[in-house]
Coordinates of C-alpha atoms in Angstrom, one line a residue:
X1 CA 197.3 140.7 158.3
X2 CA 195.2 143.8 158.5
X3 CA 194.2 146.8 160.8
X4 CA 190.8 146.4 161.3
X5 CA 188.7 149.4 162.3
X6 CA 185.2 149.0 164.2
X7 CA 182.5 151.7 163.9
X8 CA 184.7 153.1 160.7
X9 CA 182.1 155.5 159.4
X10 CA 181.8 157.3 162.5
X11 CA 183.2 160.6 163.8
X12 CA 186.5 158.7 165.2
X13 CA 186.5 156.0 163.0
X14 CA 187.3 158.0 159.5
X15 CA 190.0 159.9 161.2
X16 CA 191.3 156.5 162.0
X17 CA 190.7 155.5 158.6
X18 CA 192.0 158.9 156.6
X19 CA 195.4 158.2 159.0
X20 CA 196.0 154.5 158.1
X21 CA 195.6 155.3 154.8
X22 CA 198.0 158.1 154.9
X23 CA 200.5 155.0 156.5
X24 CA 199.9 151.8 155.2
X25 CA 198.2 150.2 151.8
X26 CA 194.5 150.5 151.4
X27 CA 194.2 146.7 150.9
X28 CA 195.5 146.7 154.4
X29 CA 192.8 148.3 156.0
X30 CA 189.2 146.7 156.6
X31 CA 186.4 149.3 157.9
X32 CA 183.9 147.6 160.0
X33 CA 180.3 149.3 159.6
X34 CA 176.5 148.8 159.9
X35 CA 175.8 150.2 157.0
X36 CA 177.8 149.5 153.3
X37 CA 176.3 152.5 151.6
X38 CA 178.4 154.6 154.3
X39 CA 181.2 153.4 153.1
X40 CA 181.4 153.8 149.6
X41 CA 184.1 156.2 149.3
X42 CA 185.9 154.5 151.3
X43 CA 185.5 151.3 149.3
X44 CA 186.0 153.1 145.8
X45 CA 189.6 154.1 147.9
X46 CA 190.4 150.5 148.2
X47 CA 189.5 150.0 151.9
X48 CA 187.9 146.3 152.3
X49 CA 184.5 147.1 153.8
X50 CA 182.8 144.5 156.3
X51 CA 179.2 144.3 157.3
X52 CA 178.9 143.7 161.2
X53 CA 176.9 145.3 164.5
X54 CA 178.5 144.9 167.9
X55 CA 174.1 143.8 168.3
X56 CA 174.9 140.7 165.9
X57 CA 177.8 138.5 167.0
X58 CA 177.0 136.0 164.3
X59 CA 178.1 139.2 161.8
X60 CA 181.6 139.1 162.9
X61 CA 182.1 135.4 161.5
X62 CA 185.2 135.7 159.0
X63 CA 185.8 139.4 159.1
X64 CA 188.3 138.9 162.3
X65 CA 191.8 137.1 161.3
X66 CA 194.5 135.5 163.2
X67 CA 197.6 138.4 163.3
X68 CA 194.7 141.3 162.6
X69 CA 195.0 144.4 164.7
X70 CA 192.2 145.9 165.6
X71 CA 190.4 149.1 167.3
X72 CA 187.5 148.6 169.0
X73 CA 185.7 151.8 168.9
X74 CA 182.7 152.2 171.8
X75 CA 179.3 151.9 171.3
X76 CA 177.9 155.3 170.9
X77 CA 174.3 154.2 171.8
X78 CA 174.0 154.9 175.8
X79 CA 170.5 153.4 175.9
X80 CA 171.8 150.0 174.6
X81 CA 173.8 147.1 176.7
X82 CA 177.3 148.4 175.4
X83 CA 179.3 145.9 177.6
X84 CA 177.3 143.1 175.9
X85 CA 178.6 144.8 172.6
X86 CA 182.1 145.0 173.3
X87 CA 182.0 141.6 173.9
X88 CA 180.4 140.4 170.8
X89 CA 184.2 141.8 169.1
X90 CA 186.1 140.6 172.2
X91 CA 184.7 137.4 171.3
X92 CA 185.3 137.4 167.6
X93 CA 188.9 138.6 168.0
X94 CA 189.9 136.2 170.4
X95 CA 188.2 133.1 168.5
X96 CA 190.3 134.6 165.2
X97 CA 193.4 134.9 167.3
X98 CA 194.7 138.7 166.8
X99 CA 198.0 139.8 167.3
X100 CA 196.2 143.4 169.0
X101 CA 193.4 144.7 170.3
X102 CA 192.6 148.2 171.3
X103 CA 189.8 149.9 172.9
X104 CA 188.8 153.2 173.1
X105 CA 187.9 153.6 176.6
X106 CA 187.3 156.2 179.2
X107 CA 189.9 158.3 181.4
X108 CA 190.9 156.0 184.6
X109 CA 190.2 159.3 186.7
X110 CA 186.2 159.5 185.4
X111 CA 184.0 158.7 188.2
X112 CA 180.6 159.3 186.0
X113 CA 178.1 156.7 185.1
X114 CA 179.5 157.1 181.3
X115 CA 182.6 155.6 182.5
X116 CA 180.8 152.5 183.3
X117 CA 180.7 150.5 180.4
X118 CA 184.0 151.4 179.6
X119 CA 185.2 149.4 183.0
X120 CA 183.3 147.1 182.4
X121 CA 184.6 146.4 178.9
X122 CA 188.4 146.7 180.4
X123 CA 187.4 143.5 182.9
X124 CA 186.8 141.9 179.9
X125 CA 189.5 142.6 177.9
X126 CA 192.0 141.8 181.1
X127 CA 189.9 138.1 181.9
X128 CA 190.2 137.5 177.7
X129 CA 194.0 136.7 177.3
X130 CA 194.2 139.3 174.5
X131 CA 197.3 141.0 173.1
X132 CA 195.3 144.6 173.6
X133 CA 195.8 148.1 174.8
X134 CA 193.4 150.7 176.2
X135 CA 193.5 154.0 174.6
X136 CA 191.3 156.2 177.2
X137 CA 190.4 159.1 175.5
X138 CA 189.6 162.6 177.5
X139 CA 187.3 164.8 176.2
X140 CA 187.0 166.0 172.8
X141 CA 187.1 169.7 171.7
X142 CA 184.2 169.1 169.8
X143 CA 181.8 168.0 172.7
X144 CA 181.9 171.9 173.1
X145 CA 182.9 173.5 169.2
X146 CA 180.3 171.5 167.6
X147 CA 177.0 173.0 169.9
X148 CA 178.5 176.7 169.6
X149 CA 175.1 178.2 168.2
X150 CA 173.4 178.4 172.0
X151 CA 176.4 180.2 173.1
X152 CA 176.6 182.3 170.3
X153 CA 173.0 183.0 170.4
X154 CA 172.3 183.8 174.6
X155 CA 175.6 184.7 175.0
X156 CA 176.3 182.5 177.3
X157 CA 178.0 179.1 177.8
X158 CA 176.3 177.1 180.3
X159 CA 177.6 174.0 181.7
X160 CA 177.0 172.5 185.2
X161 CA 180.7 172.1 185.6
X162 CA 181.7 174.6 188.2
X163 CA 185.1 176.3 188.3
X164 CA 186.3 172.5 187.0
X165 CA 189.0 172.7 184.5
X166 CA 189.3 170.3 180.9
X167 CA 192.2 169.0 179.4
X168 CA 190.6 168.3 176.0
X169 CA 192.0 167.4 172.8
X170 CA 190.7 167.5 168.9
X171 CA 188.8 164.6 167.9
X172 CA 191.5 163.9 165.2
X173 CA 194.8 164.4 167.9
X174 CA 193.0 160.6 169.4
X175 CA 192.4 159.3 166.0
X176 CA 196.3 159.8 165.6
X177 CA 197.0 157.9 168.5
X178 CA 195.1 154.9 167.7
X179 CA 196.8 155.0 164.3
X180 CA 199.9 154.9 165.9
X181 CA 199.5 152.1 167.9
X182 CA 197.9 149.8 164.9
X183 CA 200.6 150.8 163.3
X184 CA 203.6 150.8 165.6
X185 CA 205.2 148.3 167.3
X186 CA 205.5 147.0 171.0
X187 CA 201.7 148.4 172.3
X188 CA 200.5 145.4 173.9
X189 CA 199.6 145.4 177.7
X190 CA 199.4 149.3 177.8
X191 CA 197.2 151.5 179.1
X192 CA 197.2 155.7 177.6
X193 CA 195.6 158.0 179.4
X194 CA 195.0 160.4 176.6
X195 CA 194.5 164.1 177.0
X196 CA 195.3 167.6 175.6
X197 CA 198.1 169.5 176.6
X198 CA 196.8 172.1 178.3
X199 CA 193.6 171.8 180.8
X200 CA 191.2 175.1 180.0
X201 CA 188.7 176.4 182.5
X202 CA 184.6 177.2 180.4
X203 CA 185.7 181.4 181.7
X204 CA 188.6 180.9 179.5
X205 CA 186.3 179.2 176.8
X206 CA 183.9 181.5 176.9
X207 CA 186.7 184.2 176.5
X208 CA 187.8 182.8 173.9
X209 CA 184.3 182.8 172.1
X210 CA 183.9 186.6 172.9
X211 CA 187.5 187.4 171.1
X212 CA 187.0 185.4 168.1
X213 CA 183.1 186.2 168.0
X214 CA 183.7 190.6 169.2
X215 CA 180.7 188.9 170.9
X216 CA 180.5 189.5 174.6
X217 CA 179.9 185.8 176.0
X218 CA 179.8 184.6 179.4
X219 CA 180.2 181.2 181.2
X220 CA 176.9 181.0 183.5
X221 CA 177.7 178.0 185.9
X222 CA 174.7 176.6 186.9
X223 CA 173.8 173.4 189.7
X224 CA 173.7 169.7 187.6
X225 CA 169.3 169.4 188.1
X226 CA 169.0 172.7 186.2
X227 CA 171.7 172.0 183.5
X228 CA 169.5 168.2 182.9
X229 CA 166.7 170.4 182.6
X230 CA 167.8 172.6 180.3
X231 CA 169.1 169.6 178.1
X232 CA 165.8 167.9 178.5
X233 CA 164.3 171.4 177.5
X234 CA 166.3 171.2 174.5
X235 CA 165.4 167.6 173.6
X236 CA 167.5 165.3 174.9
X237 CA 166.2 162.7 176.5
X238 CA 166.3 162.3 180.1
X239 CA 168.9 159.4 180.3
X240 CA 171.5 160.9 178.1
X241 CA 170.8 164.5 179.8
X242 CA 171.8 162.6 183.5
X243 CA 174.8 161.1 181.7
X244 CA 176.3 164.7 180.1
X245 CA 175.0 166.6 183.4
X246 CA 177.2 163.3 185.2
X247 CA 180.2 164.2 183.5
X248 CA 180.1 168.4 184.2
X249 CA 179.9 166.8 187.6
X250 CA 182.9 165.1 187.7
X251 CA 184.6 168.1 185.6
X252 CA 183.8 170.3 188.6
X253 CA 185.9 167.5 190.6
X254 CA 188.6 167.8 188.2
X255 CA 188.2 164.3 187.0
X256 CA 188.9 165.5 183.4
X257 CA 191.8 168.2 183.7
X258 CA 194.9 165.3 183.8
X259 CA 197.6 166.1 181.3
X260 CA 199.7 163.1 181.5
X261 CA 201.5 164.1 178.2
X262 CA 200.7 160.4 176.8
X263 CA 198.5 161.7 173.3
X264 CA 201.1 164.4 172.5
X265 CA 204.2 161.7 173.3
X266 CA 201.9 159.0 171.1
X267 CA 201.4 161.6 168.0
X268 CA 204.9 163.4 167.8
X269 CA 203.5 166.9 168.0
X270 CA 201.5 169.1 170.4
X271 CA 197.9 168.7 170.9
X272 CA 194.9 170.7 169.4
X273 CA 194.2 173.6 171.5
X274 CA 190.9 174.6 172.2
X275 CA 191.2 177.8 170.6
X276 CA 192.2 176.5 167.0
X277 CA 189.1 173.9 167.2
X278 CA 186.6 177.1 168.2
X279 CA 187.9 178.8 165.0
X280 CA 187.7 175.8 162.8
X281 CA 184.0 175.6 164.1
X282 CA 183.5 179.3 163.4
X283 CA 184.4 179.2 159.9
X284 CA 181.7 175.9 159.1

């Protein structure tokens, strides 16, 4: 039996793999990655590596097993057919017969087009006759503590998200859940709707910027076509600007700001607050 990781080399995926190795053997542990050269340390620790794109079904032949658990991590590519990737490891897992299968999905309250594929990916999993659970992760501190230089620069944070209110966690706080269900016990057949402990409003973020900063910094809310704008102004392309300005959207609706208590229960400690990820950013 192994735990079997998809997407291992990504920003999820090594926290997943740094906590499973902190809980069971390396040996145990097979990273799943597009590219081996990514994974080298992770090799030299032990950790089997496996070659395989969700784009490439005929790549997952043999690296699935019968008892395996394994985390299906989402496609990070919005422009492709991430439904039609999902499936490719839906497929494998159930022709190898694993004992578990989660996926990293989407909160059951998002309304936003980027909750699509994840809904579509859970109709699969429920019509496949898999042992699996959803983890649907909320939104990650980083979204907003990894783009800090805008802010810091016009001081100003704009979003498009109105007086809507986040419940956000640290990237690492969902990579501890998923190691603790691949690692526990009795996981099959639930659902997590996974959030941080306290829901924070972007004038208490930008706040916070100002007091850890001595900056003074603002939260400028502005209507969703001007935020795309502005993203497309920045570089992004158009697609992937409507899908982030869809999910300020649904922030404003409060879509986001659930704190069901289900990551904190899952990890045994509070969540990451907002504050500590903005001063970990700072100091990089």
């Amino acid at each position: 039996m192994s735990i079997v990781v998809t997407g291992a080399t990504g920003n999820l995926g090594r926290f997943v793999v740094e906590g499973l190795l902190e809980k069971v053997p390396a040996e145990q542990i097979t990273a799943v990655v597009r590219n081996r050269e990514k994974a080298a340390d992770l090799a030299a620790r032990g950790v089997r590596i496996a070659v395989a794109d969700y784009e490439d079904p005929a790549s997952f032949d043999g690296v699935l097993s019968a008892g395996d658990k394994v985390l299906l991590i989402s496609g990070s590519e919005a422009d492709k057919d991430r439904v039609a990737q999902h499936r490719t490891v839906i497929d494998a897992a159930k022709a190898a017969g694993v004992a578990l299968l989660a996926y990293t999905s989407a909160p059951g309250t998002l309304t936003a087009a980027l909750a699509d594929d994840h809904k579509g990916t859970e109709e699969l999993l429920s019509a496949s006759g898999l042992p699996y659970a959803l983890l649907r992760n909320g939104w990650y501190n980083e979204n907003y503590t990894e783009q800090l230089a805008p802010a810091l620069e016009h001081g100003a944070v704009v979003q498009a998200a109105g007086e809507g209110r986040v419940a956000s966690a640290a990237r690492a706080d969902y990579a501890a859940a998923a190691v603790a269900v691949l690692t526990g016990e009795g996981h099959e057949g639930n659902t997590y709707e996974l959030s941080g402990d306290t829901a924070w409003s972007f004038d208490e973020y930008a706040a916070e910027l100002s007091r850890q900063t001595g900056k003074e910094i603002t939260y400028n809310p502005v209507p969703v076509e001007t935020y795309v704008s502005i993203l497309t102004g920045a570089g992004l392309p158009e697609p992937f600007a409507r899908i982030l300005a869809g999910v300020d959207a649904s922030l404003a609706k409060g879509e986001l700001a659930g704190t069901s208590g289900d990551l904190s229960r899952l990890i045994g400690r509070p969540t990451t607050p907002i504050a500590d990820s903005i001063a970990a950013a700072l100091k990089n």
